[in-house]
Amino acid sequence: MTWIEKVKAFCDTYNIPYDYLAETLYEPKVIPMIRGKAFEFTALLALQNVLPASEFEVSKESMNAQLGSHDIDVAVYHKPTQITISVECKLSAKGSYRYSKQDNHHSLRVKCMRSRTLGEAMIAQQSSKLNIDPALLKVHNDSYIPTDFDVVFTSIGNVFYVTRDDGTFEWNPSNEEIQFLSRFSEDEADNLKDNIFD
């Protein structure tokens, strides 16, 4: 199927009127979910582009995480060693860029949070399995632990979006932020957004 046929089939399956698909996608509550999920495919394509197919198999399984596990956003299988590396894809936190003139330090945050928090039964099960104090796991029940992934991919581009008055998101770095970002891109500001995301 072409992508147009796929979109029509999706709309038909979930009773979404074609004429209002764009409006549905532009909803402020929906955009972050779509962008986060789409970033997984961006990472998939990037890895397929840079890793030699003779040595690596890069895939994305469509799955719904079961209790006690999490889905793998992108899997990288290394053929010679038969090792699979799990890649978690998380966009950087909107508006989290900071610059300290005192020590000339640039920083941003990456929110690595679960989409579903752990309930009491799961906390008990996981704390026993991981040998972690249940109270500690309960405090951080929406956070992953360092051993959950092999690699976390991010894009710094998401940091420079702002929320407009209508609730939608807009790429809008300040002049100071553009100066910082220009270090990573040879193009003018017109293409900066796409280059920084990549």
PDB file of C-alpha atoms in Angstrom:
ATOM      1  CA  MET A   1       0.000   0.000   0.000  1.00  0.00           C
ATOM      2  CA  THR A   2       1.069   3.574  -0.590  1.00  0.00           C
ATOM      3  CA  TRP A   3       1.264   5.892   2.422  1.00  0.00           C
ATOM      4  CA  ILE A   4      -1.983   7.573   1.286  1.00  0.00           C
ATOM      5  CA  GLU A   5      -3.743   4.209   1.222  1.00  0.00           C
ATOM      6  CA  LYS A   6      -2.312   3.417   4.666  1.00  0.00           C
ATOM      7  CA  VAL A   7      -3.635   6.717   6.061  1.00  0.00           C
ATOM      8  CA  LYS A   8      -7.083   6.097   4.571  1.00  0.00           C
ATOM      9  CA  ALA A   9      -7.143   2.534   5.945  1.00  0.00           C
ATOM     10  CA  PHE A  10      -6.135   3.868   9.371  1.00  0.00           C
ATOM     11  CA  CYS A  11      -8.915   6.472   9.308  1.00  0.00           C
ATOM     12  CA  ASP A  12     -11.449   3.853   8.213  1.00  0.00           C
ATOM     13  CA  THR A  13     -10.351   1.417  10.929  1.00  0.00           C
ATOM     14  CA  TYR A  14     -10.658   3.981  13.726  1.00  0.00           C
ATOM     15  CA  ASN A  15     -13.610   6.025  12.382  1.00  0.00           C
ATOM     16  CA  ILE A  16     -11.550   9.193  11.929  1.00  0.00           C
ATOM     17  CA  PRO A  17     -13.039  11.614   9.370  1.00  0.00           C
ATOM     18  CA  TYR A  18     -10.473  12.245   6.609  1.00  0.00           C
ATOM     19  CA  ASP A  19     -11.253  15.964   6.556  1.00  0.00           C
ATOM     20  CA  TYR A  20     -10.304  16.316  10.234  1.00  0.00           C
ATOM     21  CA  LEU A  21      -7.230  14.113  10.432  1.00  0.00           C
ATOM     22  CA  ALA A  22      -4.862  17.112  10.427  1.00  0.00           C
ATOM     23  CA  GLU A  23      -6.879  18.856  13.151  1.00  0.00           C
ATOM     24  CA  THR A  24      -6.768  15.672  15.218  1.00  0.00           C
ATOM     25  CA  LEU A  25      -3.006  15.430  14.830  1.00  0.00           C
ATOM     26  CA  TYR A  26      -2.509  19.111  15.711  1.00  0.00           C
ATOM     27  CA  GLU A  27      -4.157  18.690  19.118  1.00  0.00           C
ATOM     28  CA  PRO A  28      -1.668  19.827  21.806  1.00  0.00           C
ATOM     29  CA  LYS A  29      -2.173  16.564  23.737  1.00  0.00           C
ATOM     30  CA  VAL A  30      -1.529  14.460  20.636  1.00  0.00           C
ATOM     31  CA  ILE A  31       1.531  16.172  19.102  1.00  0.00           C
ATOM     32  CA  PRO A  32       4.076  15.074  21.773  1.00  0.00           C
ATOM     33  CA  MET A  33       2.976  11.440  21.467  1.00  0.00           C
ATOM     34  CA  ILE A  34       3.205  11.507  17.677  1.00  0.00           C
ATOM     35  CA  ARG A  35       6.585  13.229  17.677  1.00  0.00           C
ATOM     36  CA  GLY A  36       7.957  10.791  20.261  1.00  0.00           C
ATOM     37  CA  LYS A  37       6.757   7.771  18.297  1.00  0.00           C
ATOM     38  CA  ALA A  38       7.930   9.235  14.971  1.00  0.00           C
ATOM     39  CA  PHE A  39      11.389   9.788  16.464  1.00  0.00           C
ATOM     40  CA  GLU A  40      11.696   6.009  16.844  1.00  0.00           C
ATOM     41  CA  PHE A  41      11.355   5.680  13.062  1.00  0.00           C
ATOM     42  CA  THR A  42      13.853   8.519  12.561  1.00  0.00           C
ATOM     43  CA  ALA A  43      16.342   6.588  14.705  1.00  0.00           C
ATOM     44  CA  LEU A  44      15.573   3.378  12.797  1.00  0.00           C
ATOM     45  CA  LEU A  45      16.291   5.061   9.445  1.00  0.00           C
ATOM     46  CA  ALA A  46      19.443   6.763  10.763  1.00  0.00           C
ATOM     47  CA  LEU A  47      20.859   3.503  12.127  1.00  0.00           C
ATOM     48  CA  GLN A  48      20.006   1.626   8.928  1.00  0.00           C
ATOM     49  CA  ASN A  49      21.829   4.383   7.066  1.00  0.00           C
ATOM     50  CA  VAL A  50      25.076   4.285   9.060  1.00  0.00           C
ATOM     51  CA  LEU A  51      25.428   0.645  10.106  1.00  0.00           C
ATOM     52  CA  PRO A  52      26.562  -1.790   7.395  1.00  0.00           C
ATOM     53  CA  ALA A  53      23.756  -4.237   6.587  1.00  0.00           C
ATOM     54  CA  SER A  54      26.300  -7.021   6.196  1.00  0.00           C
ATOM     55  CA  GLU A  55      27.090  -6.769   9.913  1.00  0.00           C
ATOM     56  CA  PHE A  56      23.949  -5.305  11.534  1.00  0.00           C
ATOM     57  CA  GLU A  57      20.215  -5.850  11.304  1.00  0.00           C
ATOM     58  CA  VAL A  58      18.219  -2.845  12.527  1.00  0.00           C
ATOM     59  CA  SER A  59      14.526  -3.392  13.194  1.00  0.00           C
ATOM     60  CA  LYS A  60      11.513  -1.917  14.905  1.00  0.00           C
ATOM     61  CA  GLU A  61       8.958  -4.324  16.265  1.00  0.00           C
ATOM     62  CA  SER A  62       5.432  -3.072  16.783  1.00  0.00           C
ATOM     63  CA  MET A  63       4.598  -4.247  20.264  1.00  0.00           C
ATOM     64  CA  ASN A  64       2.685  -3.295  23.387  1.00  0.00           C
ATOM     65  CA  ALA A  65       4.846  -3.674  26.473  1.00  0.00           C
ATOM     66  CA  GLN A  66       3.637  -6.366  28.825  1.00  0.00           C
ATOM     67  CA  LEU A  67       3.614  -6.132  32.605  1.00  0.00           C
ATOM     68  CA  GLY A  68       7.164  -6.193  33.907  1.00  0.00           C
ATOM     69  CA  SER A  69       8.842  -5.342  30.646  1.00  0.00           C
ATOM     70  CA  HIS A  70       9.096  -2.437  28.287  1.00  0.00           C
ATOM     71  CA  ASP A  71       8.949  -2.280  24.553  1.00  0.00           C
ATOM     72  CA  ILE A  72      12.167  -1.944  22.603  1.00  0.00           C
ATOM     73  CA  ASP A  73      11.967   1.144  20.410  1.00  0.00           C
ATOM     74  CA  VAL A  74      14.681  -0.027  17.999  1.00  0.00           C
ATOM     75  CA  ALA A  75      16.632  -3.285  18.069  1.00  0.00           C
ATOM     76  CA  VAL A  76      20.139  -3.528  16.620  1.00  0.00           C
ATOM     77  CA  TYR A  77      21.247  -7.094  16.017  1.00  0.00           C
ATOM     78  CA  HIS A  78      24.996  -7.591  15.575  1.00  0.00           C
ATOM     79  CA  LYS A  79      25.273 -10.624  13.314  1.00  0.00           C
ATOM     80  CA  PRO A  80      28.859 -11.724  14.104  1.00  0.00           C
ATOM     81  CA  THR A  81      28.307 -11.824  17.892  1.00  0.00           C
ATOM     82  CA  GLN A  82      24.557 -12.541  17.773  1.00  0.00           C
ATOM     83  CA  ILE A  83      24.016  -9.773  20.350  1.00  0.00           C
ATOM     84  CA  THR A  84      20.906  -7.585  20.240  1.00  0.00           C
ATOM     85  CA  ILE A  85      21.252  -4.007  21.506  1.00  0.00           C
ATOM     86  CA  SER A  86      18.108  -2.231  22.702  1.00  0.00           C
ATOM     87  CA  VAL A  87      17.827   1.422  21.689  1.00  0.00           C
ATOM     88  CA  GLU A  88      15.439   3.644  23.617  1.00  0.00           C
ATOM     89  CA  CYS A  89      14.375   6.807  21.775  1.00  0.00           C
ATOM     90  CA  LYS A  90      13.553   9.861  23.879  1.00  0.00           C
ATOM     91  CA  LEU A  91      13.272  13.435  22.698  1.00  0.00           C
ATOM     92  CA  SER A  92      15.019  16.079  24.755  1.00  0.00           C
ATOM     93  CA  ALA A  93      12.855  18.040  27.184  1.00  0.00           C
ATOM     94  CA  LYS A  94      11.197  21.076  25.638  1.00  0.00           C
ATOM     95  CA  GLY A  95      12.606  24.340  26.972  1.00  0.00           C
ATOM     96  CA  SER A  96      15.384  22.698  29.008  1.00  0.00           C
ATOM     97  CA  TYR A  97      18.398  24.354  27.347  1.00  0.00           C
ATOM     98  CA  ARG A  98      20.598  26.261  29.785  1.00  0.00           C
ATOM     99  CA  TYR A  99      23.840  28.131  29.322  1.00  0.00           C
ATOM    100  CA  SER A 100      26.145  29.091  32.168  1.00  0.00           C
ATOM    101  CA  LYS A 101      28.434  31.984  31.237  1.00  0.00           C
ATOM    102  CA  GLN A 102      30.404  31.431  34.423  1.00  0.00           C
ATOM    103  CA  ASP A 103      31.845  28.101  33.264  1.00  0.00           C
ATOM    104  CA  ASN A 104      30.868  28.300  29.562  1.00  0.00           C
ATOM    105  CA  HIS A 105      28.677  25.204  29.955  1.00  0.00           C
ATOM    106  CA  HIS A 106      25.690  24.284  27.765  1.00  0.00           C
ATOM    107  CA  SER A 107      23.181  21.737  29.031  1.00  0.00           C
ATOM    108  CA  LEU A 108      19.781  20.237  28.281  1.00  0.00           C
ATOM    109  CA  ARG A 109      17.658  17.488  29.783  1.00  0.00           C
ATOM    110  CA  VAL A 110      16.338  14.269  28.308  1.00  0.00           C
ATOM    111  CA  LYS A 111      13.143  13.045  29.939  1.00  0.00           C
ATOM    112  CA  CYS A 112      13.432   9.292  30.234  1.00  0.00           C
ATOM    113  CA  MET A 113      10.070   8.528  31.815  1.00  0.00           C
ATOM    114  CA  ARG A 114       7.740   5.565  31.483  1.00  0.00           C
ATOM    115  CA  SER A 115       4.517   6.083  29.592  1.00  0.00           C
ATOM    116  CA  ARG A 116       2.853   3.922  32.262  1.00  0.00           C
ATOM    117  CA  THR A 117       3.739   4.162  35.946  1.00  0.00           C
ATOM    118  CA  LEU A 118       4.371   1.049  38.018  1.00  0.00           C
ATOM    119  CA  GLY A 119       1.502  -0.079  40.247  1.00  0.00           C
ATOM    120  CA  GLU A 120       1.856  -1.648  43.714  1.00  0.00           C
ATOM    121  CA  ALA A 121       1.961  -5.244  42.440  1.00  0.00           C
ATOM    122  CA  MET A 122       4.551  -4.398  39.795  1.00  0.00           C
ATOM    123  CA  ILE A 123       6.674  -2.483  42.326  1.00  0.00           C
ATOM    124  CA  ALA A 124       6.723  -5.552  44.594  1.00  0.00           C
ATOM    125  CA  GLN A 125       7.591  -7.876  41.703  1.00  0.00           C
ATOM    126  CA  GLN A 126      10.244  -5.606  40.171  1.00  0.00           C
ATOM    127  CA  SER A 127      11.898  -4.671  43.475  1.00  0.00           C
ATOM    128  CA  SER A 128      12.362  -8.352  44.285  1.00  0.00           C
ATOM    129  CA  LYS A 129      13.619  -9.151  40.792  1.00  0.00           C
ATOM    130  CA  LEU A 130      16.055  -6.199  40.726  1.00  0.00           C
ATOM    131  CA  ASN A 131      16.996  -6.369  44.414  1.00  0.00           C
ATOM    132  CA  ILE A 132      15.887  -2.760  44.954  1.00  0.00           C
ATOM    133  CA  ASP A 133      14.105  -1.404  48.022  1.00  0.00           C
ATOM    134  CA  PRO A 134      10.358  -1.201  47.140  1.00  0.00           C
ATOM    135  CA  ALA A 135      10.142   2.254  48.748  1.00  0.00           C
ATOM    136  CA  LEU A 136      12.857   3.548  46.426  1.00  0.00           C
ATOM    137  CA  LEU A 137      11.177   2.034  43.364  1.00  0.00           C
ATOM    138  CA  LYS A 138       7.828   3.511  44.443  1.00  0.00           C
ATOM    139  CA  VAL A 139       9.281   7.027  44.607  1.00  0.00           C
ATOM    140  CA  HIS A 140      10.571   6.615  41.051  1.00  0.00           C
ATOM    141  CA  ASN A 141       7.696   4.523  39.696  1.00  0.00           C
ATOM    142  CA  ASP A 142       7.541   6.503  36.453  1.00  0.00           C
ATOM    143  CA  SER A 143      11.292   6.388  35.803  1.00  0.00           C
ATOM    144  CA  TYR A 144      13.384   3.754  34.148  1.00  0.00           C
ATOM    145  CA  ILE A 145      16.495   2.400  35.804  1.00  0.00           C
ATOM    146  CA  PRO A 146      19.913   2.506  34.077  1.00  0.00           C
ATOM    147  CA  THR A 147      19.891  -1.214  33.237  1.00  0.00           C
ATOM    148  CA  ASP A 148      16.611  -0.983  31.270  1.00  0.00           C
ATOM    149  CA  PHE A 149      18.379  -0.024  28.013  1.00  0.00           C
ATOM    150  CA  ASP A 150      21.690  -0.468  26.294  1.00  0.00           C
ATOM    151  CA  VAL A 151      21.562   2.884  24.485  1.00  0.00           C
ATOM    152  CA  VAL A 152      19.351   5.992  24.652  1.00  0.00           C
ATOM    153  CA  PHE A 153      19.013   8.094  21.491  1.00  0.00           C
ATOM    154  CA  THR A 154      17.892  11.704  21.641  1.00  0.00           C
ATOM    155  CA  SER A 155      17.671  14.763  19.447  1.00  0.00           C
ATOM    156  CA  ILE A 156      18.531  18.130  20.908  1.00  0.00           C
ATOM    157  CA  GLY A 157      16.091  19.811  18.506  1.00  0.00           C
ATOM    158  CA  ASN A 158      13.026  19.275  20.686  1.00  0.00           C
ATOM    159  CA  VAL A 159      14.468  21.580  23.364  1.00  0.00           C
ATOM    160  CA  PHE A 160      13.918  24.632  21.178  1.00  0.00           C
ATOM    161  CA  TYR A 161      10.173  24.320  20.703  1.00  0.00           C
ATOM    162  CA  VAL A 162       7.849  26.644  22.602  1.00  0.00           C
ATOM    163  CA  THR A 163       4.148  26.349  23.333  1.00  0.00           C
ATOM    164  CA  ARG A 164       2.078  28.994  21.551  1.00  0.00           C
ATOM    165  CA  ASP A 165      -1.027  30.604  23.024  1.00  0.00           C
ATOM    166  CA  ASP A 166      -3.253  28.138  21.141  1.00  0.00           C
ATOM    167  CA  GLY A 167      -1.405  25.186  22.741  1.00  0.00           C
ATOM    168  CA  THR A 168       0.447  24.091  19.606  1.00  0.00           C
ATOM    169  CA  PHE A 169       4.226  23.815  19.437  1.00  0.00           C
ATOM    170  CA  GLU A 170       6.529  26.001  17.391  1.00  0.00           C
ATOM    171  CA  TRP A 171      10.276  25.867  16.680  1.00  0.00           C
ATOM    172  CA  ASN A 172      11.448  29.164  18.138  1.00  0.00           C
ATOM    173  CA  PRO A 173      15.042  29.282  19.431  1.00  0.00           C
ATOM    174  CA  SER A 174      16.283  32.594  20.792  1.00  0.00           C
ATOM    175  CA  ASN A 175      19.207  34.411  19.146  1.00  0.00           C
ATOM    176  CA  GLU A 176      21.531  33.030  21.829  1.00  0.00           C
ATOM    177  CA  GLU A 177      20.229  29.512  21.173  1.00  0.00           C
ATOM    178  CA  ILE A 178      20.675  29.934  17.405  1.00  0.00           C
ATOM    179  CA  GLN A 179      24.315  30.853  18.035  1.00  0.00           C
ATOM    180  CA  PHE A 180      24.725  27.635  20.016  1.00  0.00           C
ATOM    181  CA  LEU A 181      22.921  25.536  17.381  1.00  0.00           C
ATOM    182  CA  SER A 182      24.861  27.011  14.470  1.00  0.00           C
ATOM    183  CA  ARG A 183      27.892  25.057  15.728  1.00  0.00           C
ATOM    184  CA  PHE A 184      26.139  21.876  14.597  1.00  0.00           C
ATOM    185  CA  SER A 185      24.899  23.077  11.208  1.00  0.00           C
ATOM    186  CA  GLU A 186      26.557  24.703   8.227  1.00  0.00           C
ATOM    187  CA  ASP A 187      23.231  25.910   6.813  1.00  0.00           C
ATOM    188  CA  GLU A 188      21.466  29.172   7.504  1.00  0.00           C
ATOM    189  CA  ALA A 189      18.625  29.440  10.010  1.00  0.00           C
ATOM    190  CA  ASP A 190      16.066  28.366   7.358  1.00  0.00           C
ATOM    191  CA  ASN A 191      17.331  24.768   7.486  1.00  0.00           C
ATOM    192  CA  LEU A 192      18.552  24.834  11.072  1.00  0.00           C
ATOM    193  CA  LYS A 193      15.484  23.103  12.538  1.00  0.00           C
ATOM    194  CA  ASP A 194      15.773  20.030  10.302  1.00  0.00           C
ATOM    195  CA  ASN A 195      19.545  19.814  10.584  1.00  0.00           C
ATOM    196  CA  ILE A 196      19.465  20.018  14.374  1.00  0.00           C
ATOM    197  CA  PHE A 197      16.743  17.389  14.600  1.00  0.00           C
ATOM    198  CA  ASP A 198      18.857  15.089  12.402  1.00  0.00           C
TER     199      ASP A 198
END
